[in-house]
Short mmCIF file of C-alpha atoms and ligand atoms in Angstrom, two decimals:
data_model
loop_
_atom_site.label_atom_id
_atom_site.label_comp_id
_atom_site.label_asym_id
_atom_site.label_seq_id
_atom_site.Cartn_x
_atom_site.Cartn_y
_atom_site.Cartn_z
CA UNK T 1 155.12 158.48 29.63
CA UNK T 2 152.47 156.07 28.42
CA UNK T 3 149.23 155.19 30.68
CA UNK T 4 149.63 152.33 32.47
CA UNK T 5 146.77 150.15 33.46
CA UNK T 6 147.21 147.53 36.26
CA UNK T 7 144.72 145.05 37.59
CA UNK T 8 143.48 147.45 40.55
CA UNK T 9 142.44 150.38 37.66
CA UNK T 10 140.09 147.85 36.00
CA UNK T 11 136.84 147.17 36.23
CA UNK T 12 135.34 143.95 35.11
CA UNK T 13 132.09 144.77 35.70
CA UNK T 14 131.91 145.45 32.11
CA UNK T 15 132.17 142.11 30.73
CA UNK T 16 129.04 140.91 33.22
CA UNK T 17 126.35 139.86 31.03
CA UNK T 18 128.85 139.55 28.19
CA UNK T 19 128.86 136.45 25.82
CA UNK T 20 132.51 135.87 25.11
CA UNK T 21 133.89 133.90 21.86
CA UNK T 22 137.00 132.84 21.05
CA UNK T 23 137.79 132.27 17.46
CA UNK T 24 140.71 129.88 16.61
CA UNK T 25 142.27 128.13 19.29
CA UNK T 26 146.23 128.68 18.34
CA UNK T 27 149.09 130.14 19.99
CA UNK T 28 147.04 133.11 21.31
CA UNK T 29 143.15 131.19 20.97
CA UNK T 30 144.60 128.57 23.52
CA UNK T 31 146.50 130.74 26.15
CA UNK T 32 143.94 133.52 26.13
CA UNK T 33 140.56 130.90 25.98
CA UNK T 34 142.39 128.80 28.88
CA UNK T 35 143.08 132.44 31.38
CA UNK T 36 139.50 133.14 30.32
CA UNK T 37 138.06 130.64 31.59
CA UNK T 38 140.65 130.67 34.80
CA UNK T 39 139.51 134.02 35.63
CA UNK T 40 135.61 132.72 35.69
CA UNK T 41 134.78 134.02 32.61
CA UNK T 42 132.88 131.52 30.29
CA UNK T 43 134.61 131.88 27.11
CA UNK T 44 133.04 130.06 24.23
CA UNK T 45 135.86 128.78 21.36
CA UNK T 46 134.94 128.79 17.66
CA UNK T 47 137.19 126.73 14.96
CA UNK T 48 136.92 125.07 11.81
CA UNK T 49 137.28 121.30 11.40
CA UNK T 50 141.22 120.99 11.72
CA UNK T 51 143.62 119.46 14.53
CA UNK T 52 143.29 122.68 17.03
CA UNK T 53 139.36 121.63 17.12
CA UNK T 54 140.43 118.43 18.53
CA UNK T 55 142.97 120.50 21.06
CA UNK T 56 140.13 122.52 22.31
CA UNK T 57 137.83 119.96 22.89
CA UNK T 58 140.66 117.83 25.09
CA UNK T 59 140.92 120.87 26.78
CA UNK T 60 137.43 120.83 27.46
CA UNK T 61 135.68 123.44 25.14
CA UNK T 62 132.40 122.65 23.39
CA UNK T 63 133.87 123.58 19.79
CA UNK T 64 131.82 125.43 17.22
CA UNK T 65 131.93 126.51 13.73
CA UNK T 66 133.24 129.95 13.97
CA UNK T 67 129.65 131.30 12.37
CA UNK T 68 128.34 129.77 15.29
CA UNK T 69 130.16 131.42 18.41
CA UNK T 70 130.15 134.61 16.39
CA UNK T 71 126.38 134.50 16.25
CA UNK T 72 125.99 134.21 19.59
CA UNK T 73 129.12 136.23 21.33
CA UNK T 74 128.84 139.93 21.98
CA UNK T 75 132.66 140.29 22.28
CA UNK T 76 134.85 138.06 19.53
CA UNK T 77 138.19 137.98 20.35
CA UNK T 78 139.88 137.06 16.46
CA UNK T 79 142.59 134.85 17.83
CA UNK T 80 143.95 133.22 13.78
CA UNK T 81 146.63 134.29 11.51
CA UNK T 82 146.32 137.65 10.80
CA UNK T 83 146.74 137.07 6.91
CA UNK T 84 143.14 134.99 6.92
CA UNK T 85 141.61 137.19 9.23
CA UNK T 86 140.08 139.14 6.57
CA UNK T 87 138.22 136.73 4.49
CA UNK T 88 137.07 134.64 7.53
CA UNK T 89 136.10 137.90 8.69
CA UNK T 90 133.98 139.13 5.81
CA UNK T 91 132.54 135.77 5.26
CA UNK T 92 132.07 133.87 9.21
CA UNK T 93 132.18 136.86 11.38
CA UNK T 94 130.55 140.19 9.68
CA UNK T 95 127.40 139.21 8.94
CA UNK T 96 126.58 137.86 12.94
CA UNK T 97 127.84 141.87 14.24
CA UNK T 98 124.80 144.07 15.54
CA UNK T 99 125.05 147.58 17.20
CA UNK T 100 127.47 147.25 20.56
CA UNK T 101 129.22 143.77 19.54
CA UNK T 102 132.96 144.59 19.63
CA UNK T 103 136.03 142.60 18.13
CA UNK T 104 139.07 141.83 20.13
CA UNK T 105 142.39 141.53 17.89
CA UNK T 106 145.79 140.62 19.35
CA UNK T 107 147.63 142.71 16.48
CA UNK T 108 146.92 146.32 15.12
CA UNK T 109 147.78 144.70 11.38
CA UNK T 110 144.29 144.38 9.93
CA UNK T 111 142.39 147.38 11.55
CA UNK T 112 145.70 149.42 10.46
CA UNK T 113 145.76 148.59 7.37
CA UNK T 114 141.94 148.60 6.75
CA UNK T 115 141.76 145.31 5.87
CA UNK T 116 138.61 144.42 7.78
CA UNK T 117 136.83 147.97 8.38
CA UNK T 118 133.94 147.26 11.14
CA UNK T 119 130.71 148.83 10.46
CA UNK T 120 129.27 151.09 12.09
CA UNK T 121 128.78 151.00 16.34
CA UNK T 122 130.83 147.47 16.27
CA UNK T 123 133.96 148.31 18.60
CA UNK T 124 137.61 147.34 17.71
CA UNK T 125 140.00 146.64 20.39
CA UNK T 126 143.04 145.24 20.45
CA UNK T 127 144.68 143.52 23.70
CA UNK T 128 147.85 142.65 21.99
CA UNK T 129 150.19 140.78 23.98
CA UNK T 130 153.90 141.27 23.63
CA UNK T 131 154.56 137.74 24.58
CA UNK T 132 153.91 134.32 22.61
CA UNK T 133 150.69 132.25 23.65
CA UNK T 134 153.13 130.03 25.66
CA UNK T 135 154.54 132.27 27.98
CA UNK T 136 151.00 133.64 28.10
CA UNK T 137 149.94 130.72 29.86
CA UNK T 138 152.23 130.23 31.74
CA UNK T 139 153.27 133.37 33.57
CA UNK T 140 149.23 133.15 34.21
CA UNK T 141 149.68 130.00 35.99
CA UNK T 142 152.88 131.16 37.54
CA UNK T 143 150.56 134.19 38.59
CA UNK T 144 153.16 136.34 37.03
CA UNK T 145 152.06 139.15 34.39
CA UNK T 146 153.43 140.08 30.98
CA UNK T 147 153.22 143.26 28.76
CA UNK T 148 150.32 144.26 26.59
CA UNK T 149 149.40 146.77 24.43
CA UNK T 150 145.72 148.07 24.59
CA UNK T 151 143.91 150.19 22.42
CA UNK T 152 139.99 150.80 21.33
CA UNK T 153 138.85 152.36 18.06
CA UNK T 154 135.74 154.49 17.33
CA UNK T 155 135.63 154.92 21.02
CA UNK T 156 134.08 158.28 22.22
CA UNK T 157 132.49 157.04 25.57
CA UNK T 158 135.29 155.25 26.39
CA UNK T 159 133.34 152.06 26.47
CA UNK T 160 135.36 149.71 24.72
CA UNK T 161 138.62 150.47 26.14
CA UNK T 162 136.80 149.36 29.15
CA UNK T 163 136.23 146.18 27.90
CA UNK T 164 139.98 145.88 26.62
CA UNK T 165 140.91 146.60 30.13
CA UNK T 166 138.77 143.94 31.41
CA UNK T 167 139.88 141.21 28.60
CA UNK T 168 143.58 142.10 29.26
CA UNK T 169 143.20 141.90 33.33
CA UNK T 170 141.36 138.34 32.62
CA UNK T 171 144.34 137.13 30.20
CA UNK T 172 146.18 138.14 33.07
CA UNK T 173 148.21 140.89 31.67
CA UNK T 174 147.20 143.64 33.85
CA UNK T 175 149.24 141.89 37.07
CA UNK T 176 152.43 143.57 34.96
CA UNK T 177 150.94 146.36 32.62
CA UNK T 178 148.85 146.78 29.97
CA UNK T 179 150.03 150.16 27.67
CA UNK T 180 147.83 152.41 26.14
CA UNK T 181 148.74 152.70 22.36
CA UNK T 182 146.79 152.32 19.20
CA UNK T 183 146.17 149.50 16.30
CA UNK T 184 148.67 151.94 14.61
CA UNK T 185 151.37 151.92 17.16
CA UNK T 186 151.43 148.40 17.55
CA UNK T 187 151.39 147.59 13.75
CA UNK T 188 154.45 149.46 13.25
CA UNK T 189 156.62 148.72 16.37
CA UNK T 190 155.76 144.84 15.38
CA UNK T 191 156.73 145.16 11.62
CA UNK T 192 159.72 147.63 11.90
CA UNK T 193 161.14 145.01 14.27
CA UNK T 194 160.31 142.36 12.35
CA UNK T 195 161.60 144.12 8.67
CA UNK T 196 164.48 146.58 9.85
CA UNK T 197 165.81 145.02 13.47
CA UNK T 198 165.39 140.99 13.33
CA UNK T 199 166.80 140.80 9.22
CA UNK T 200 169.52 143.07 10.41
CA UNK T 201 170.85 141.18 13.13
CA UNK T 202 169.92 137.57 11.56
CA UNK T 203 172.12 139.35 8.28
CA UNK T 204 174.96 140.11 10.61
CA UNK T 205 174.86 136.37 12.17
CA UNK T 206 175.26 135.44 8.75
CA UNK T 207 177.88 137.37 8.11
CA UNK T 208 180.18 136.67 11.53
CA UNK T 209 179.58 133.11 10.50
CA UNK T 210 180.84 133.52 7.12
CA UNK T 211 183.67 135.37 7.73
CA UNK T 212 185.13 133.55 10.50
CA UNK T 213 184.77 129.97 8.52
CA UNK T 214 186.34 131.89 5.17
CA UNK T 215 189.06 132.77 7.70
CA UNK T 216 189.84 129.10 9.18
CA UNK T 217 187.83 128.64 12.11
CA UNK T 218 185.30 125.36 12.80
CA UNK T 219 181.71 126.07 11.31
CA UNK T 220 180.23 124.23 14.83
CA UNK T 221 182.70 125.71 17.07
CA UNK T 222 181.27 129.40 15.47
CA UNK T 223 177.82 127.65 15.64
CA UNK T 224 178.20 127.02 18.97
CA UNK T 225 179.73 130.56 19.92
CA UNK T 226 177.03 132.45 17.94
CA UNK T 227 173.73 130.64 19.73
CA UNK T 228 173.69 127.18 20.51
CA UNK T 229 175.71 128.11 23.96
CA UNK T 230 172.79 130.33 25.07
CA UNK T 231 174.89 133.09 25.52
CA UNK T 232 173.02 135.35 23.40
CA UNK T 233 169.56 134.66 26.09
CA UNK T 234 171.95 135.18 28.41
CA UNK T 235 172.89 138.64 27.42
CA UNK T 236 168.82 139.40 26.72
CA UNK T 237 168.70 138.12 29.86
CA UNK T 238 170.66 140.64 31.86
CA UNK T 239 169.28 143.09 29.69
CA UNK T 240 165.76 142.87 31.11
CA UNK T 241 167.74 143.13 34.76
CA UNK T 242 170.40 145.49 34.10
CA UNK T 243 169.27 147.58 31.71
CA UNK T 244 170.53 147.77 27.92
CA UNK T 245 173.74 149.54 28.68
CA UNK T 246 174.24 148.10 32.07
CA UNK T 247 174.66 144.37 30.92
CA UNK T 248 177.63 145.68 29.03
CA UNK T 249 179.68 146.18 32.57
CA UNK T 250 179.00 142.04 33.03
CA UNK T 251 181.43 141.80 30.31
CA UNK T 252 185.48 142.25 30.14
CA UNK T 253 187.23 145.46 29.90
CA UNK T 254 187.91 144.49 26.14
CA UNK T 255 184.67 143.80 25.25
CA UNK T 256 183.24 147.18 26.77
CA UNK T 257 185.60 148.90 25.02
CA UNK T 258 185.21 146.94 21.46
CA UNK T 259 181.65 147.11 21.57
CA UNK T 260 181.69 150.63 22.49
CA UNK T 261 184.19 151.91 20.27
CA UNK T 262 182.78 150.14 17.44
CA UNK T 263 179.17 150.34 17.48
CA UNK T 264 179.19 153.52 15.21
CA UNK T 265 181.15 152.23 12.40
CA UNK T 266 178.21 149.39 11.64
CA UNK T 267 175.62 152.20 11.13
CA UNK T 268 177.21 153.84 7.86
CA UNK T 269 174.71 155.99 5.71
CA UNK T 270 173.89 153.27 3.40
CA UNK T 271 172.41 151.09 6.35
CA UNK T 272 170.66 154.33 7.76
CA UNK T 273 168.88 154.63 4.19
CA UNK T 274 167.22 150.82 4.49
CA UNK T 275 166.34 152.12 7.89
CA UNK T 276 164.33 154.78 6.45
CA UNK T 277 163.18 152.67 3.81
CA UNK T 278 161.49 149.49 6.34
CA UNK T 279 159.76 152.15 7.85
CA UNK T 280 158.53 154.18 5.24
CA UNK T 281 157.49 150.62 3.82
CA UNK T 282 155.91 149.73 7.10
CA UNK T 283 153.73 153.05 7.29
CA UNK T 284 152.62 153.70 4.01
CA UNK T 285 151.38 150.25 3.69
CA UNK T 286 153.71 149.26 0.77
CA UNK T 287 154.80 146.16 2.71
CA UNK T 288 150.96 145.12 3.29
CA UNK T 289 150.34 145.18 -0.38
CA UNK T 290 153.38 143.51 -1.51
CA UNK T 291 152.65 140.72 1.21
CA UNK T 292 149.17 140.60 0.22
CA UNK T 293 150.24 140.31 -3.46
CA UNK T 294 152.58 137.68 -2.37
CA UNK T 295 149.84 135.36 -0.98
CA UNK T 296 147.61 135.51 -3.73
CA UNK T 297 150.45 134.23 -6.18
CA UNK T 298 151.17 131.39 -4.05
CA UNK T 299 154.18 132.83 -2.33
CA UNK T 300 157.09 131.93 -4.21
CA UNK T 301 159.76 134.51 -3.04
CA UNK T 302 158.59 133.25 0.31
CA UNK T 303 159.32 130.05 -1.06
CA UNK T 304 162.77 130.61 -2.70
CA UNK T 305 163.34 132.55 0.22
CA UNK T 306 163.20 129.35 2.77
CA UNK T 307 165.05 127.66 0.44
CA UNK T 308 168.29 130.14 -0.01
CA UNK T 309 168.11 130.12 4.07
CA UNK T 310 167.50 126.37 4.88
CA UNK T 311 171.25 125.64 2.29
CA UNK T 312 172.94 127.68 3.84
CA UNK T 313 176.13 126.18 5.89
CA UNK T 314 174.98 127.86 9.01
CA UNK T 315 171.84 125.61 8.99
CA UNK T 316 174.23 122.49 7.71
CA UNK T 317 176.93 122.87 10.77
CA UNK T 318 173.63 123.58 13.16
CA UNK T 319 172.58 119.59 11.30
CA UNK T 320 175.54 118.52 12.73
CA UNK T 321 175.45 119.79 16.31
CA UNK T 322 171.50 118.44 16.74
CA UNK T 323 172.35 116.42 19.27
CA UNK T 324 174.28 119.29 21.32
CA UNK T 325 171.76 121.22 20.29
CA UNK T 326 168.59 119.53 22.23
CA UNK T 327 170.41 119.71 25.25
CA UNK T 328 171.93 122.92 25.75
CA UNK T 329 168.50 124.78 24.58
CA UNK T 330 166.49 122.43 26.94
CA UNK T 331 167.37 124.89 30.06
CA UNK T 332 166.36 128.61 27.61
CA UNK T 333 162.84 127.15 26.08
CA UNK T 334 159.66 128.22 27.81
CA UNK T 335 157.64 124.61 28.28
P1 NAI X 401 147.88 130.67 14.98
O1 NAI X 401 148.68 130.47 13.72
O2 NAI X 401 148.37 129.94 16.16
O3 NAI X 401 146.36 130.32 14.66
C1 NAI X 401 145.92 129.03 14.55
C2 NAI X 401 144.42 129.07 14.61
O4 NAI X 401 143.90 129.71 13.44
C3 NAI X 401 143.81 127.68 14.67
O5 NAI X 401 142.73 127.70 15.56
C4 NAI X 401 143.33 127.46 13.25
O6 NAI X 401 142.21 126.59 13.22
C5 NAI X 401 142.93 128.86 12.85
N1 NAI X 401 142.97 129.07 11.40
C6 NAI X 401 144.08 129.08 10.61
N2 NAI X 401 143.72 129.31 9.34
C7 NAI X 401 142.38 129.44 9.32
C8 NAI X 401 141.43 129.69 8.30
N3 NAI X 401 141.79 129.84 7.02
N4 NAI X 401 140.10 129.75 8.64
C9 NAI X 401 139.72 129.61 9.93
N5 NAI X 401 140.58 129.39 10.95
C10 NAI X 401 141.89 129.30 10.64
O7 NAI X 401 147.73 132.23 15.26
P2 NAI X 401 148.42 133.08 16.41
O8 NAI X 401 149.90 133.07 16.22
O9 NAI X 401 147.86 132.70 17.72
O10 NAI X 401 147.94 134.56 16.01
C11 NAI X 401 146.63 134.98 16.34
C12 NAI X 401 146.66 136.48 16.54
O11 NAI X 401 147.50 136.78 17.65
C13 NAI X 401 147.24 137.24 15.35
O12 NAI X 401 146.56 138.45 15.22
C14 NAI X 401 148.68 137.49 15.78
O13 NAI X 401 149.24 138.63 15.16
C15 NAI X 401 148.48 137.73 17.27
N6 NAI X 401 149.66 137.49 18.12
C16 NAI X 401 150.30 136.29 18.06
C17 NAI X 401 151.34 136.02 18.92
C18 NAI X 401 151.89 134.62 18.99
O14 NAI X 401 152.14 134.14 20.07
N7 NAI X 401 152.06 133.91 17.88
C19 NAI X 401 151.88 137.04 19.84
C20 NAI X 401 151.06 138.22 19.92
C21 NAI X 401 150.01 138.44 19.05
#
């Protein structure tokens, strides 16, 4: 069983006399600055010249250039995309570090993958929430928790897991749990999911879609029955309440038994192979390089990708039900 940590384990003593910087003021900058600075912290925010400056500074932040807050800040939490992390990094961020600083990433990617390498006596943490920045916010105000993963590198005194601790409890993601893992463990769980589990089922959407239409039945009423009725949140839903399996006895006798009887059949050997393969691709780092290869061409599979996706008549019947659409998710969406 994984350790644990809840807000009575940690100790924020550890962050007195800290200077705290946020860089880049996003889905995770925003949510995490804001619960900062809720929990009496005095976060400062660091961001180039660009629309989420303007965000921060409504919300009341006295903006910087990111060389600026990372001069000054003894813990940087590196709150942008994780694909420019590196060269902002290297070029904004590296040369400010000095013995003891440490470096706060919400994803395992980069320090996984060795793409920024910290030198020497420069922690790196990671309080990685499993939540997006919205809900991170929110369940904060709510003064509700939410899952995070925590982890701390090069750590032999066990210093700057104490300073995770304190950074997660201040997000306010101790008040549910924050998990002990690694940058590793969280790099693969996110990509596997993200390369084997989420293509799988968007493939078999696809697919139920397709076949149903090819067999005579209305694209929207197959729209509608696939997501736009909320069923499928629903089902998530009593997932989180009644466990995996259990939500299965909310449904008929028929469905049990066709889910049940049938679940084996759509795992032949051929789909067990690309299982294998995501993950192998995921570990070995195969994935980062293509992706990184990818970027520095300009991304044009991601491109023709978007395009193959955004033609198909899934995304022309969803066109159609837009109105329907706005207010049957209203009641799902997270504000
Ligand atoms: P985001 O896409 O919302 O980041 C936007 C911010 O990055 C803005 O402040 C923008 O000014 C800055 N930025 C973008 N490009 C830049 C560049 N070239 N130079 C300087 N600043 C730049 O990022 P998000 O989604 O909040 O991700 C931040 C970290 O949180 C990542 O490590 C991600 O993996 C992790 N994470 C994100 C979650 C989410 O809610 N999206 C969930 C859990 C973790």
């Amino acid at each position: 069983m994984a350790t644990i940590y809840r807000d009575a384990d940690v100790n924020m003593g550890v962050l007195k006399g800290r200077r705290i910087g946020v860089i880049g003021y996003g889905n995770q900058g925003r949510a995490q600055a804001l619960n900062l600075r809720d929990s009496g912290l005095a976060p400062m925010v660091g961001n180039r010249d660009d629309e989420y400056k303007d965000r921060a500074t409504a919300d009341g932040f006295a903006v910087r250039p990111i060389r600026a807050v990372a001069d000054e800040a003894d813990v940087i939490l590196v709150l942008i995309p994780d694909e420019v992390q590196p060269e902002v990094y290297q070029e904004q961020i590296r040369p400010s570090l000095r013995r003891g600083d440490v470096l706060c990433f919400a994803s395992g990617y980069n320090i996984y993958y060795q793409a920024i390498v910290p030198p020497e006596g420069v922690g790196a943490i990671m309080v990685a929430p499993r939540m997006i920045g919205r809900a991170v916010r929110q369940l904060y105000q709510e003064h509700l928790g939410f899952p995070c993963l925590v982890a701390a590198e090069n750590d032999a005194d066990g210093r700057f897991l104490q300073v995770a601790l304190a950074l997660a409890k201040a997000i306010g993601a101790t008040r549910f749990g924050a998990f002990a893992s690694s940058f590793r463990e969280e790099t693969v769980i996110d990509l596997f999911a993200e390369q084997m589990l989420w293509p799988g089922i968007i493939k078999l959407c696809l697919l139920y879609f397709e076949k149903l239409v090819a067999h005579g039945c209305d694209p929207e009423i197959v729209t509608t029955e696939l997501h736009l009725s909320g069923e499928f949140v629903e089902i998530a839903k009593a997932m989180i309440t009644h466990g995996f399996f259990g939500q299965l006895q909310l449904h008929s006798q028929t469905s049990q038994y066709g889910q049940l009887s049938r679940a084996d059949r759509m795992a032949p050997p051929e789909l067990l192979a690309q299982v294998d393969r995501a993950m192998e691709e995921v570990c070995s780092g195969r994935f980062h390089a293509e992706w990184v290869q990818e970027q520095k061409a300009g991304k044009p599979n991601m491109q023709r990708l978007w395009q193959q996706v955004l033609t198909h008549p899934l995304a022309q019947s969803e066109a159609k039900l837009e109105s329907l659409r706005k207010i049957i998710t209203r009641p799902h969406e997270p504000s």
